[in-house]
Amino acid sequence: MLRQTGIHSSEDARRLARKRLPWMVFDYVDGAAGEEHGAMLARRAIQDIRLTPRVLRNVSRRELRVQLFDKLAVRPFGISPMGMCNLSAPDADLMLARLAARDRVPHGVSTVASTDMETLLKASGGMAWFQLYFSGDGSGTMKLVERARAAGYGTLVLTVDVPEVGRRPRELRHGFKMPFRIGPRQFVDFALHPRWSLSTLIRGRPQMANFDGRNYVFDRTESRAAADWTTFETLRATWPGKLVVKGVLHPGDALRLKALGADAIQVSSHGCRQLDAAPPAIEALAAIRQAVGPSYPLFYDSGIRSGEDVVKAYAMGADFVFLGRPLLYAMAAGGEAGLHQLWEVLAQEVSLTLAQLGLTEMAALREGAAR
Ligand SMILES: Cc1cc2nc3c(=O)[nH]c(=O)nc-3n(C[C@H](O)[C@H](O)[C@H](O)COP(=O)(O)O)c2cc1C
C-alpha cells in the first residue's frame, strides 16, 4: 500500500519540497538561468499547446509501454540525469534506480551523481545510462568513459549544453557550491529545516561520488568550453554502445549529430538552467523533428510537469520523454513514497489524456492524431 503523501500533481510536490528543503537546496533544484524569463516562457509554450479530443473510439484498453532502443519501457517517460540528487532526500539516487529497475525506464546517472555509477547501474537492474560532461582538457572525461564501459554501461549520454555552468542567481545567492560549505548563513538555513538537516546531514554531506577517493577530480565550475565536433567524433569512435547527445536546440546541430552517428538526440534546454534567452525547448523539438525526419530517435526533456505535458511532447515529435525537477520535488516532499506517488499520477494523467484524445497508444501521437 502506498503511503499517502498529498501529491496529486507535480505542483503539490514542489509546494511540499519548498517547505521541507533548506532554501539553498530548494533554489539549487528549482532555479533557472538569469531572470528565469526563459523558464517561464518554456512552461508557457507547453501550456499553450492544445490537444483536440476525439470521441466514440473505444479507448477502454490503453497501452503506455513504448519501445526504446532494444527495450520495452513500461512508462513513456524516464529519469533525466541530475547531479547531487541526494540533496533532495537521503538515498534519492537509489530510489530513482529502483524505480527504473521496476518500470524498465532509463535512469540518467549524472557525472556528478551523489552515488557512484557502479552502484546505480546495479540498483537500476541495468537501466542506468551514464551522462557525461566533457571538462577541462578532456583527459578526466575519457577516464570516466572507460570506467563506464568497464562497469557495463550500454548507453552514454553526452551533455553538450554546458560549455560553462549557467549563472543561476538563486543558487549563487545562497553560496551553493559542491562540496558545500556550512557558514553562518547555511547554518541558519539548516537549523530552520531540521527535518532535512537531521536526515541528510547526519548521514554525511552528499558528495560527488564518482570522484570520491579516485585519482582524478571534478570541479563543477571548471570550464567545459573546449569540447568541439572533434571531441564528439572521438567519443563516437571510442564508445561502442549507444550514444545519446543531450542539450540540442538547433536543427542544424541535430542534423550534423545525426550524420556523425549519434544514436539519438535529447532535445533540451537543461530545464532553462543554462541560457535565459533560449527558445522554448518544445518548439525546438518540433523544428528538429521536421529536420531529422520521422524515424530518427528524438528524446525530450525540459518543463514537463504532467502527463498531459508528456503527451504533448510526443505530439511534437518525441519518441521518449524525461523528467527532471519534479522527481526531486517528490522525493523531498515524501521520500520514496512521494516519488512513487508522483510517478503514478503522471502515468494516470498520460492514460487519461490518451482516452480524451481517442487514442490507445503513444505511437499514434506521432502520426499527428492529437492535433
Ligand atoms: C538539480 C539539477 C541537476 C541537474 N544536473 C544535471 C547533470 O548533472 N547533467 C545533465 O545532463 N543535466 C542535469 N540537469 C538537467 C536535467 O537533466 C534536465 O535537462 C532538466 O532538469 C529538465 O527540465 P525539468 O527540470 O524542467 O524537467 C540537472 C537538473 C537539475 C534540476
PDB file of C-alpha atoms in Angstrom, residues 144-335:
ATOM      1  CA  LEU A 144      35.158   8.304 -16.948  1.00  0.00           C
ATOM      2  CA  VAL A 145      34.112   6.898 -20.323  1.00  0.00           C
ATOM      3  CA  GLU A 146      36.456   3.975 -19.830  1.00  0.00           C
ATOM      4  CA  ARG A 147      35.129   3.437 -16.327  1.00  0.00           C
ATOM      5  CA  ALA A 148      31.509   3.484 -17.552  1.00  0.00           C
ATOM      6  CA  ARG A 149      32.378   0.916 -20.206  1.00  0.00           C
ATOM      7  CA  ALA A 150      34.135  -1.292 -17.677  1.00  0.00           C
ATOM      8  CA  ALA A 151      31.157  -1.021 -15.329  1.00  0.00           C
ATOM      9  CA  GLY A 152      28.912  -2.364 -18.085  1.00  0.00           C
ATOM     10  CA  TYR A 153      27.015   0.720 -19.203  1.00  0.00           C
ATOM     11  CA  GLY A 154      25.434   0.294 -22.609  1.00  0.00           C
ATOM     12  CA  THR A 155      24.311   3.885 -23.181  1.00  0.00           C
ATOM     13  CA  LEU A 156      26.248   7.107 -22.806  1.00  0.00           C
ATOM     14  CA  VAL A 157      24.516  10.487 -22.755  1.00  0.00           C
ATOM     15  CA  LEU A 158      26.841  13.310 -23.740  1.00  0.00           C
ATOM     16  CA  THR A 159      25.523  16.621 -22.412  1.00  0.00           C
ATOM     17  CA  VAL A 160      26.589  19.411 -24.740  1.00  0.00           C
ATOM     18  CA  ASP A 161      24.761  22.466 -23.447  1.00  0.00           C
ATOM     19  CA  VAL A 162      27.095  23.294 -20.568  1.00  0.00           C
ATOM     20  CA  PRO A 163      30.180  24.906 -22.158  1.00  0.00           C
ATOM     21  CA  GLU A 164      30.207  26.879 -18.913  1.00  0.00           C
ATOM     22  CA  VAL A 165      27.882  26.390 -15.950  1.00  0.00           C
ATOM     23  CA  GLY A 166      24.976  28.828 -16.351  1.00  0.00           C
ATOM     24  CA  ARG A 167      24.535  31.686 -13.904  1.00  0.00           C
ATOM     25  CA  ARG A 168      21.616  30.902 -11.654  1.00  0.00           C
ATOM     26  CA  PRO A 169      21.256  33.852  -9.311  1.00  0.00           C
ATOM     27  CA  ARG A 170      19.101  31.989  -6.780  1.00  0.00           C
ATOM     28  CA  GLU A 171      21.790  29.339  -6.427  1.00  0.00           C
ATOM     29  CA  LEU A 172      24.582  31.892  -6.240  1.00  0.00           C
ATOM     30  CA  ARG A 173      22.796  33.992  -3.606  1.00  0.00           C
ATOM     31  CA  HIS A 174      22.881  31.083  -1.159  1.00  0.00           C
ATOM     32  CA  GLY A 175      26.531  30.410  -1.877  1.00  0.00           C
ATOM     33  CA  PHE A 176      25.755  26.952  -3.294  1.00  0.00           C
ATOM     34  CA  LYS A 177      28.975  25.081  -4.018  1.00  0.00           C
ATOM     35  CA  MET A 178      29.926  21.425  -4.198  1.00  0.00           C
ATOM     36  CA  PRO A 179      31.070  20.273  -1.749  1.00  0.00           C
ATOM     37  CA  PHE A 180      29.110  22.878   0.139  1.00  0.00           C
ATOM     38  CA  ARG A 181      30.462  24.914   2.970  1.00  0.00           C
ATOM     39  CA  ILE A 182      28.442  25.367   6.135  1.00  0.00           C
ATOM     40  CA  GLY A 183      28.957  29.031   7.005  1.00  0.00           C
ATOM     41  CA  PRO A 184      26.710  31.149   9.254  1.00  0.00           C
ATOM     42  CA  ARG A 185      24.095  31.645   6.517  1.00  0.00           C
ATOM     43  CA  GLN A 186      23.830  27.934   5.744  1.00  0.00           C
ATOM     44  CA  PHE A 187      23.790  27.155   9.472  1.00  0.00           C
ATOM     45  CA  VAL A 188      20.652  29.265   9.981  1.00  0.00           C
ATOM     46  CA  ASP A 189      19.078  27.796   6.841  1.00  0.00           C
ATOM     47  CA  PHE A 190      19.724  24.222   8.009  1.00  0.00           C
ATOM     48  CA  ALA A 191      18.603  24.954  11.576  1.00  0.00           C
ATOM     49  CA  LEU A 192      15.283  26.212  10.232  1.00  0.00           C
ATOM     50  CA  HIS A 193      14.808  22.986   8.260  1.00  0.00           C
ATOM     51  CA  PRO A 194      15.582  20.400  10.949  1.00  0.00           C
ATOM     52  CA  ARG A 195      13.810  17.512   9.253  1.00  0.00           C
ATOM     53  CA  TRP A 196      16.113  17.756   6.238  1.00  0.00           C
ATOM     54  CA  SER A 197      19.182  18.521   8.345  1.00  0.00           C
ATOM     55  CA  LEU A 198      18.640  15.602  10.694  1.00  0.00           C
ATOM     56  CA  SER A 199      18.093  13.106   7.926  1.00  0.00           C
ATOM     57  CA  THR A 200      20.623  14.399   5.406  1.00  0.00           C
ATOM     58  CA  LEU A 201      23.491  15.952   7.300  1.00  0.00           C
ATOM     59  CA  ILE A 202      23.626  13.182   9.869  1.00  0.00           C
ATOM     60  CA  ARG A 203      24.295  10.760   7.019  1.00  0.00           C
ATOM     61  CA  GLY A 204      27.213  12.949   5.953  1.00  0.00           C
ATOM     62  CA  ARG A 205      27.045  15.664   3.350  1.00  0.00           C
ATOM     63  CA  PRO A 206      26.210  14.284  -0.100  1.00  0.00           C
ATOM     64  CA  GLN A 207      29.316  14.161  -2.283  1.00  0.00           C
ATOM     65  CA  MET A 208      30.090  13.872  -5.975  1.00  0.00           C
ATOM     66  CA  ALA A 209      30.507  10.142  -5.571  1.00  0.00           C
ATOM     67  CA  ASN A 210      32.133   9.354  -8.915  1.00  0.00           C
ATOM     68  CA  PHE A 211      35.129  11.333  -7.724  1.00  0.00           C
ATOM     69  CA  ASP A 212      35.428  10.055  -4.180  1.00  0.00           C
ATOM     70  CA  GLY A 213      38.881   8.763  -3.431  1.00  0.00           C
ATOM     71  CA  ARG A 214      39.775   8.393  -7.120  1.00  0.00           C
ATOM     72  CA  ASN A 215      42.845   9.692  -8.774  1.00  0.00           C
ATOM     73  CA  TYR A 216      41.002  12.386 -10.703  1.00  0.00           C
ATOM     74  CA  VAL A 217      38.868  15.267  -9.580  1.00  0.00           C
ATOM     75  CA  PHE A 218      35.925  17.184 -10.936  1.00  0.00           C
ATOM     76  CA  ASP A 219      35.447  20.863 -10.351  1.00  0.00           C
ATOM     77  CA  ARG A 220      31.793  21.626 -11.053  1.00  0.00           C
ATOM     78  CA  THR A 221      32.691  25.149 -12.113  1.00  0.00           C
ATOM     79  CA  GLU A 222      35.640  24.169 -14.314  1.00  0.00           C
ATOM     80  CA  SER A 223      35.249  25.256 -17.921  1.00  0.00           C
ATOM     81  CA  ARG A 224      33.776  22.661 -20.244  1.00  0.00           C
ATOM     82  CA  ALA A 225      34.220  25.005 -23.164  1.00  0.00           C
ATOM     83  CA  ALA A 226      36.916  23.110 -25.044  1.00  0.00           C
ATOM     84  CA  ALA A 227      34.583  20.441 -26.430  1.00  0.00           C
ATOM     85  CA  ASP A 228      34.119  20.660 -30.187  1.00  0.00           C
ATOM     86  CA  TRP A 229      32.993  18.479 -33.093  1.00  0.00           C
ATOM     87  CA  THR A 230      36.251  16.561 -32.985  1.00  0.00           C
ATOM     88  CA  THR A 231      35.504  15.702 -29.357  1.00  0.00           C
ATOM     89  CA  PHE A 232      32.218  14.229 -30.452  1.00  0.00           C
ATOM     90  CA  GLU A 233      33.811  12.284 -33.307  1.00  0.00           C
ATOM     91  CA  THR A 234      36.471  10.878 -30.973  1.00  0.00           C
ATOM     92  CA  LEU A 235      33.839   9.820 -28.496  1.00  0.00           C
ATOM     93  CA  ARG A 236      31.747   8.232 -31.220  1.00  0.00           C
ATOM     94  CA  ALA A 237      34.769   6.298 -32.422  1.00  0.00           C
ATOM     95  CA  THR A 238      35.617   5.188 -28.869  1.00  0.00           C
ATOM     96  CA  TRP A 239      32.237   4.340 -27.396  1.00  0.00           C
ATOM     97  CA  PRO A 240      30.884   1.029 -28.645  1.00  0.00           C
ATOM     98  CA  GLY A 241      27.386   1.396 -27.166  1.00  0.00           C
ATOM     99  CA  LYS A 242      24.507   3.757 -27.773  1.00  0.00           C
ATOM    100  CA  LEU A 243      25.445   7.425 -27.769  1.00  0.00           C
ATOM    101  CA  VAL A 244      22.766   9.999 -26.982  1.00  0.00           C
ATOM    102  CA  VAL A 245      23.502  13.714 -27.246  1.00  0.00           C
ATOM    103  CA  LYS A 246      21.605  15.858 -24.750  1.00  0.00           C
ATOM    104  CA  GLY A 247      21.025  19.581 -24.915  1.00  0.00           C
ATOM    105  CA  VAL A 248      20.423  20.322 -28.580  1.00  0.00           C
ATOM    106  CA  LEU A 249      18.064  23.109 -29.688  1.00  0.00           C
ATOM    107  CA  HIS A 250      19.195  23.926 -33.242  1.00  0.00           C
ATOM    108  CA  PRO A 251      18.093  21.801 -36.217  1.00  0.00           C
ATOM    109  CA  GLY A 252      21.493  22.342 -37.880  1.00  0.00           C
ATOM    110  CA  ASP A 253      23.296  20.826 -34.884  1.00  0.00           C
ATOM    111  CA  ALA A 254      20.826  17.950 -34.815  1.00  0.00           C
ATOM    112  CA  LEU A 255      21.405  17.167 -38.485  1.00  0.00           C
ATOM    113  CA  ARG A 256      25.174  17.207 -38.035  1.00  0.00           C
ATOM    114  CA  LEU A 257      24.989  14.907 -34.998  1.00  0.00           C
ATOM    115  CA  LYS A 258      22.744  12.525 -36.877  1.00  0.00           C
ATOM    116  CA  ALA A 259      25.194  12.483 -39.791  1.00  0.00           C
ATOM    117  CA  LEU A 260      28.130  11.842 -37.418  1.00  0.00           C
ATOM    118  CA  GLY A 261      26.492   8.815 -35.869  1.00  0.00           C
ATOM    119  CA  ALA A 262      24.658   9.913 -32.707  1.00  0.00           C
ATOM    120  CA  ASP A 263      22.113   7.197 -31.925  1.00  0.00           C
ATOM    121  CA  ALA A 264      19.594   9.703 -30.576  1.00  0.00           C
ATOM    122  CA  ILE A 265      19.291  13.348 -29.663  1.00  0.00           C
ATOM    123  CA  GLN A 266      17.741  14.608 -26.451  1.00  0.00           C
ATOM    124  CA  VAL A 267      16.212  17.974 -27.251  1.00  0.00           C
ATOM    125  CA  SER A 268      16.572  20.001 -24.058  1.00  0.00           C
ATOM    126  CA  SER A 269      17.279  23.455 -22.682  1.00  0.00           C
ATOM    127  CA  HIS A 270      18.605  21.849 -19.479  1.00  0.00           C
ATOM    128  CA  GLY A 271      15.360  22.967 -17.851  1.00  0.00           C
ATOM    129  CA  CYS A 272      16.354  26.521 -18.858  1.00  0.00           C
ATOM    130  CA  ARG A 273      19.195  26.401 -16.340  1.00  0.00           C
ATOM    131  CA  GLN A 274      21.798  27.455 -18.884  1.00  0.00           C
ATOM    132  CA  LEU A 275      20.553  30.327 -21.115  1.00  0.00           C
ATOM    133  CA  ASP A 276      17.694  32.574 -20.101  1.00  0.00           C
ATOM    134  CA  ALA A 277      17.281  33.593 -23.741  1.00  0.00           C
ATOM    135  CA  ALA A 278      16.949  30.001 -25.009  1.00  0.00           C
ATOM    136  CA  PRO A 279      13.874  29.332 -27.129  1.00  0.00           C
ATOM    137  CA  PRO A 280      11.196  27.104 -25.587  1.00  0.00           C
ATOM    138  CA  ALA A 281      12.638  23.625 -25.995  1.00  0.00           C
ATOM    139  CA  ILE A 282       9.254  22.213 -27.005  1.00  0.00           C
ATOM    140  CA  GLU A 283       9.267  24.483 -30.067  1.00  0.00           C
ATOM    141  CA  ALA A 284      12.805  23.399 -30.885  1.00  0.00           C
ATOM    142  CA  LEU A 285      11.613  19.785 -30.672  1.00  0.00           C
ATOM    143  CA  ALA A 286       9.041  20.345 -33.423  1.00  0.00           C
ATOM    144  CA  ALA A 287      11.623  22.082 -35.625  1.00  0.00           C
ATOM    145  CA  ILE A 288      14.219  19.363 -35.072  1.00  0.00           C
ATOM    146  CA  ARG A 289      11.693  16.599 -35.781  1.00  0.00           C
ATOM    147  CA  GLN A 290      10.927  18.351 -39.067  1.00  0.00           C
ATOM    148  CA  ALA A 291      14.657  18.476 -39.894  1.00  0.00           C
ATOM    149  CA  VAL A 292      15.713  14.927 -38.965  1.00  0.00           C
ATOM    150  CA  GLY A 293      12.701  13.137 -40.436  1.00  0.00           C
ATOM    151  CA  PRO A 294      10.122  10.849 -38.854  1.00  0.00           C
ATOM    152  CA  SER A 295      12.223   7.838 -37.907  1.00  0.00           C
ATOM    153  CA  TYR A 296      15.331   9.272 -36.220  1.00  0.00           C
ATOM    154  CA  PRO A 297      15.158   8.777 -32.397  1.00  0.00           C
ATOM    155  CA  LEU A 298      14.443  12.054 -30.604  1.00  0.00           C
ATOM    156  CA  PHE A 299      14.057  12.349 -26.862  1.00  0.00           C
ATOM    157  CA  TYR A 300      12.800  15.370 -24.968  1.00  0.00           C
ATOM    158  CA  ASP A 301      13.170  16.999 -21.550  1.00  0.00           C
ATOM    159  CA  SER A 302      12.576  20.458 -20.047  1.00  0.00           C
ATOM    160  CA  GLY A 303       9.461  21.814 -18.402  1.00  0.00           C
ATOM    161  CA  ILE A 304       7.437  18.587 -18.340  1.00  0.00           C
ATOM    162  CA  ARG A 305       5.176  18.779 -15.307  1.00  0.00           C
ATOM    163  CA  SER A 306       2.228  16.462 -16.024  1.00  0.00           C
ATOM    164  CA  GLY A 307       1.042  13.517 -18.049  1.00  0.00           C
ATOM    165  CA  GLU A 308      -0.645  15.916 -20.439  1.00  0.00           C
ATOM    166  CA  ASP A 309       2.748  17.536 -20.969  1.00  0.00           C
ATOM    167  CA  VAL A 310       4.268  14.126 -21.730  1.00  0.00           C
ATOM    168  CA  VAL A 311       1.574  13.548 -24.350  1.00  0.00           C
ATOM    169  CA  LYS A 312       2.190  16.998 -25.819  1.00  0.00           C
ATOM    170  CA  ALA A 313       5.908  16.266 -26.190  1.00  0.00           C
ATOM    171  CA  TYR A 314       5.121  13.051 -28.081  1.00  0.00           C
ATOM    172  CA  ALA A 315       2.695  15.007 -30.253  1.00  0.00           C
ATOM    173  CA  MET A 316       5.524  17.466 -31.031  1.00  0.00           C
ATOM    174  CA  GLY A 317       7.787  14.652 -32.193  1.00  0.00           C
ATOM    175  CA  ALA A 318       9.386  12.952 -29.191  1.00  0.00           C
ATOM    176  CA  ASP A 319       9.999   9.192 -29.057  1.00  0.00           C
ATOM    177  CA  PHE A 320      10.585   9.337 -25.313  1.00  0.00           C
ATOM    178  CA  VAL A 321      10.366  11.978 -22.595  1.00  0.00           C
ATOM    179  CA  PHE A 322      12.447  12.620 -19.472  1.00  0.00           C
ATOM    180  CA  LEU A 323      11.616  14.422 -16.246  1.00  0.00           C
ATOM    181  CA  GLY A 324      13.950  16.397 -14.051  1.00  0.00           C
ATOM    182  CA  ARG A 325      12.948  18.652 -11.161  1.00  0.00           C
ATOM    183  CA  PRO A 326       9.508  17.111 -10.416  1.00  0.00           C
ATOM    184  CA  LEU A 327      11.174  13.868  -9.335  1.00  0.00           C
ATOM    185  CA  LEU A 328      13.439  15.712  -6.907  1.00  0.00           C
ATOM    186  CA  TYR A 329      10.488  17.687  -5.523  1.00  0.00           C
ATOM    187  CA  ALA A 330       8.586  14.440  -4.977  1.00  0.00           C
ATOM    188  CA  MET A 331      11.433  12.797  -3.057  1.00  0.00           C
ATOM    189  CA  ALA A 332      11.992  15.935  -0.977  1.00  0.00           C
ATOM    190  CA  ALA A 333       8.272  16.007  -0.239  1.00  0.00           C
ATOM    191  CA  GLY A 334       7.736  12.365   0.640  1.00  0.00           C
ATOM    192  CA  GLY A 335      10.807  10.202   0.083  1.00  0.00           C
TER     193      GLY A 335
END
